[in-house]
Each structure stands twice: as C-alpha cells, then as structure tokens.
Coordinates of C-alpha atoms in Angstrom, one line a residue:
M1 CA 29.8 25.4 42.9
R2 CA 32.9 23.6 41.6
I3 CA 32.4 22.7 37.9
G4 CA 34.6 20.5 35.8
F5 CA 34.3 20.9 32.0
L6 CA 35.2 18.1 29.6
G7 CA 36.3 19.8 26.5
T8 CA 38.0 23.1 25.5
G9 CA 36.0 24.1 22.4
N10 CA 33.7 27.0 21.8
V11 CA 30.9 25.6 24.0
A12 CA 33.1 24.6 26.9
R13 CA 34.9 27.9 26.9
A14 CA 31.7 30.0 26.6
V15 CA 29.8 28.2 29.4
A16 CA 32.8 28.0 31.7
T17 CA 33.6 31.7 31.2
A18 CA 30.0 32.6 32.1
A19 CA 29.9 30.2 35.0
A20 CA 33.1 31.7 36.3
A21 CA 31.7 35.2 36.0
A22 CA 28.7 34.1 38.1
G23 CA 31.1 33.0 40.8
H24 CA 31.6 29.3 40.2
D25 CA 35.0 27.6 40.4
V26 CA 35.6 26.1 37.0
V27 CA 38.3 24.0 35.4
L28 CA 38.5 22.9 31.7
G29 CA 39.5 19.3 31.1
S30 CA 41.5 18.3 28.0
R31 CA 43.0 15.1 26.6
D32 CA 46.1 17.3 26.0
P33 CA 46.1 19.9 28.8
K34 CA 49.5 21.3 27.9
A35 CA 48.4 22.1 24.4
A36 CA 45.2 23.5 25.6
A37 CA 47.0 25.7 28.1
D38 CA 49.3 26.9 25.4
R39 CA 46.2 28.3 23.6
E40 CA 45.8 30.8 26.5
L41 CA 42.1 30.1 27.0
G42 CA 42.0 32.3 30.1
L43 CA 40.7 29.5 32.3
P44 CA 42.4 26.8 34.3
V45 CA 43.1 23.7 32.3
A46 CA 43.7 20.1 33.6
G47 CA 43.4 16.6 32.3
L48 CA 40.0 15.0 31.9
T49 CA 40.3 13.0 35.2
E50 CA 41.4 16.0 37.1
A51 CA 38.6 18.1 35.8
V52 CA 36.0 15.5 36.8
E53 CA 37.6 15.2 40.3
H54 CA 37.4 19.0 40.6
G55 CA 33.7 19.2 39.8
E56 CA 30.7 18.7 42.0
T57 CA 28.9 19.1 38.6
V58 CA 30.7 18.0 35.4
V59 CA 29.8 19.4 32.0
N60 CA 30.2 17.2 28.9
A61 CA 31.1 19.5 26.1
T62 CA 33.1 16.9 24.1
P63 CA 32.2 16.1 20.5
G64 CA 29.2 13.8 20.6
T65 CA 30.7 11.2 18.4
V66 CA 33.4 10.5 21.1
S67 CA 31.6 11.3 24.3
L68 CA 30.6 7.8 25.2
E69 CA 34.1 6.5 24.7
L70 CA 35.7 9.3 26.7
L71 CA 33.3 9.4 29.6
G72 CA 33.0 5.6 29.8
G73 CA 36.6 5.6 30.8
L74 CA 35.8 8.0 33.7
R75 CA 32.9 5.9 35.2
K76 CA 34.5 5.6 38.7
E77 CA 35.4 9.4 38.9
L78 CA 31.9 10.4 37.7
A79 CA 30.1 8.2 40.2
G80 CA 27.8 10.3 42.4
K81 CA 28.2 13.5 40.4
I82 CA 25.8 15.4 38.2
L83 CA 26.7 15.3 34.5
L84 CA 25.3 18.2 32.5
D85 CA 25.4 16.9 29.0
I86 CA 25.6 19.4 26.1
A87 CA 26.9 17.1 23.4
V88 CA 25.3 16.5 20.0
G89 CA 26.6 13.8 17.7
L90 CA 26.8 14.8 14.0
T91 CA 28.6 13.0 11.2
D92 CA 30.9 14.7 8.7
D93 CA 27.9 15.0 6.3
M94 CA 25.8 16.6 9.1
A95 CA 23.6 13.6 9.8
L96 CA 22.8 12.4 13.3
A97 CA 25.3 9.9 14.6
H98 CA 22.7 8.4 16.9
P99 CA 19.4 8.5 14.8
N100 CA 17.6 6.0 17.1
S101 CA 18.9 7.1 20.4
S102 CA 20.7 10.0 22.1
I103 CA 24.0 10.6 23.7
G104 CA 22.2 11.5 26.9
E105 CA 20.5 8.1 27.1
Q106 CA 23.7 6.3 26.2
L107 CA 25.7 8.1 28.8
Q108 CA 23.1 7.4 31.5
R109 CA 23.2 3.7 30.7
A110 CA 27.0 3.6 30.7
L111 CA 27.2 5.7 33.9
P112 CA 24.4 4.3 36.2
D113 CA 25.9 6.0 39.3
T114 CA 25.9 9.4 37.6
R115 CA 22.9 11.7 37.3
V116 CA 22.8 12.8 33.7
V117 CA 20.9 16.0 32.7
K118 CA 20.6 17.1 29.1
T119 CA 20.2 20.8 28.4
L120 CA 21.4 23.7 26.2
V121 CA 21.6 21.7 23.0
T122 CA 19.0 23.6 21.0
M123 CA 21.2 26.7 20.5
D124 CA 24.7 27.9 19.8
S125 CA 27.3 28.9 22.5
A126 CA 26.4 32.6 22.3
A127 CA 22.8 32.0 23.1
M128 CA 23.6 29.5 25.8
V129 CA 25.2 32.2 27.9
D130 CA 23.3 35.3 26.8
P131 CA 19.7 34.5 26.3
G132 CA 18.9 38.2 26.9
G133 CA 20.9 39.0 23.7
L134 CA 18.1 37.4 21.6
S135 CA 15.3 39.5 20.3
G136 CA 12.7 37.8 22.5
E137 CA 12.2 35.2 25.2
S138 CA 13.0 31.6 24.4
T139 CA 13.0 28.1 25.9
V140 CA 15.7 25.9 27.4
F141 CA 14.9 22.3 27.9
L142 CA 15.9 19.8 30.6
S143 CA 15.9 16.0 30.4
G144 CA 16.9 13.6 33.1
D145 CA 15.8 11.0 35.6
D146 CA 16.8 12.7 38.8
A147 CA 14.7 15.6 39.9
G148 CA 17.4 16.9 42.3
A149 CA 20.0 17.0 39.6
K150 CA 17.6 18.9 37.3
A151 CA 17.0 21.4 40.1
E152 CA 20.8 21.9 40.5
V153 CA 21.2 22.3 36.7
G154 CA 18.3 24.7 36.7
A155 CA 20.0 26.9 39.2
L156 CA 23.1 27.0 37.1
L157 CA 21.0 27.9 34.1
G158 CA 19.6 30.7 36.1
D159 CA 23.2 32.0 36.7
L160 CA 23.7 31.9 32.9
G161 CA 20.6 34.2 32.5
W162 CA 17.8 31.7 32.0
P163 CA 14.8 32.7 34.3
A164 CA 12.7 29.9 35.8
D165 CA 9.8 30.5 33.4
S166 CA 12.1 29.9 30.4
R167 CA 13.1 26.4 31.6
L168 CA 10.9 23.4 30.5
D169 CA 11.4 20.1 32.1
L170 CA 10.6 17.5 29.4
G171 CA 10.8 14.5 31.8
G172 CA 13.2 11.5 31.9
I173 CA 16.5 11.1 30.1
E174 CA 14.7 9.4 27.1
T175 CA 13.4 12.9 26.2
A176 CA 17.0 13.9 25.5
R177 CA 16.5 12.3 22.1
G178 CA 14.1 15.1 21.0
Q179 CA 16.6 17.7 22.2
E180 CA 19.5 16.2 20.2
H181 CA 17.4 15.5 17.1
H182 CA 16.5 19.2 17.0
A183 CA 20.0 19.6 15.5
L184 CA 18.6 18.8 12.1
L185 CA 16.0 21.6 12.4
F186 CA 18.7 23.9 13.8
I187 CA 20.8 23.5 10.7
G188 CA 17.9 24.4 8.5
I189 CA 16.9 27.5 10.6
A190 CA 20.5 28.7 10.6
E191 CA 20.7 28.5 6.9
A192 CA 17.4 30.4 6.5
L193 CA 18.4 33.1 9.0
G194 CA 22.1 33.4 8.0
T195 CA 23.2 33.1 11.6
H196 CA 23.7 30.4 14.2
T197 CA 22.7 32.6 17.1
F198 CA 19.0 32.1 17.7
N199 CA 16.7 29.9 19.8
I200 CA 13.2 28.6 19.8
R201 CA 10.3 29.3 22.1
V202 CA 7.5 27.0 23.2
V203 CA 4.2 28.9 22.9
P204 CA 1.4 27.2 24.7
P205 CA -2.3 28.0 24.1
K206 CA -3.8 30.9 26.0
T207 CA -5.7 28.5 28.3
V208 CA -3.9 25.4 29.4
A209 CA -6.0 22.7 31.0
K210 CA -4.8 21.8 34.5

C-alpha cells in the first residue's frame, strides 16, 4: 500500500517507520519539507499535497488544533481516499479543543468525498506500533462510516501488530468523539503510572448475549 503521512512528529515517524518495515511505501508530508528533510528523519519527505497524492491511504498525524484548517485545503486531493485520523486536539492547558465534537467528525463533514477512519488515539506512539511490548493484551478502536475503509485500516493495524481480536469497531464516525475524549483519562493514567506507554483493554462479561 502507498501511504502518505501528514505530519513529521513522533506519531507520524513511528507509524510510518513501522508501516515501511511491514513493506508499505510511505512518504512523510510537511509544510516545510526542506526543514523536515534536514532533520534526517530516515524516511522520504515531501510537501503536504505531494504526500496526499502519493497515498492510497493518508494518515493525519498533524496537531489536532490545526488539522481541519490544513486538511480542508486538500479537499480535492483527498477525494476518494481513506483518511486514517490519529489527531487529538488539546489546548495549551491540556483541555479538549473540541469538547462537544471530535476532529474525526469535523474532518468527515469538511471532506465528504473522503472516507475518514479514527483509530490509534488511546495510546502513545510506542504502543501504537508495538502492542506486543505491553504487559498484556489491549484494545484498539475504529470509528468511521465506511465499512470498506475500516477493513483496509484494520489490515494496516494488523501489519502494526494488532491482531483481529484486539480491534473493536465502535460504529460510525460520531463515535470518534469517545476515542478523542479519552485523552483526558489518558493524562490521568499517565500521571498515575509515571509513563505514557500503556493502553486500555475492553473486558466483556464471560457470557455475552447474542
């Protein structure tokens, strides 16, 4: 798969490196590709438009407070593509920038011809690409309106080490709100544990009614 990443921060680099190791053709997209290339990231770097054009799937790893502005300007280039959205919007005082909505929902409204799938936002970049490095099994969530897009993203999650039974489809893109709002609980857990590398697990009852 050809994957274009929007962003060159820790999340973009971690997921792009793992995707490349799994055999995918990745390009990082930056607003300043020359400066990003000078940082010797070890991956190809291009402008945002070029990264979108490269990808069959595009990963949004931009800061959540600017995602809508940046990606809204790429509506034409993103048409028909899958957008895997990892962004979370937090203010400088660590409050939610979108307390009554989610970036995933806003992006889907702004990009009606793009299939948005929200995932990987309940953990840090280390756990995203190495779930086996945690002390036990955990859960990764998917939200989106297009079943085919979620299946494609699920396959990519499998390449990152997430087995099928660890992936929980929450439903439509409106459920991205719950994923993003988990950021507040994430901050509390991180402070309690003294580390940002952890995840949560959904533990159902022993008998689930069918």
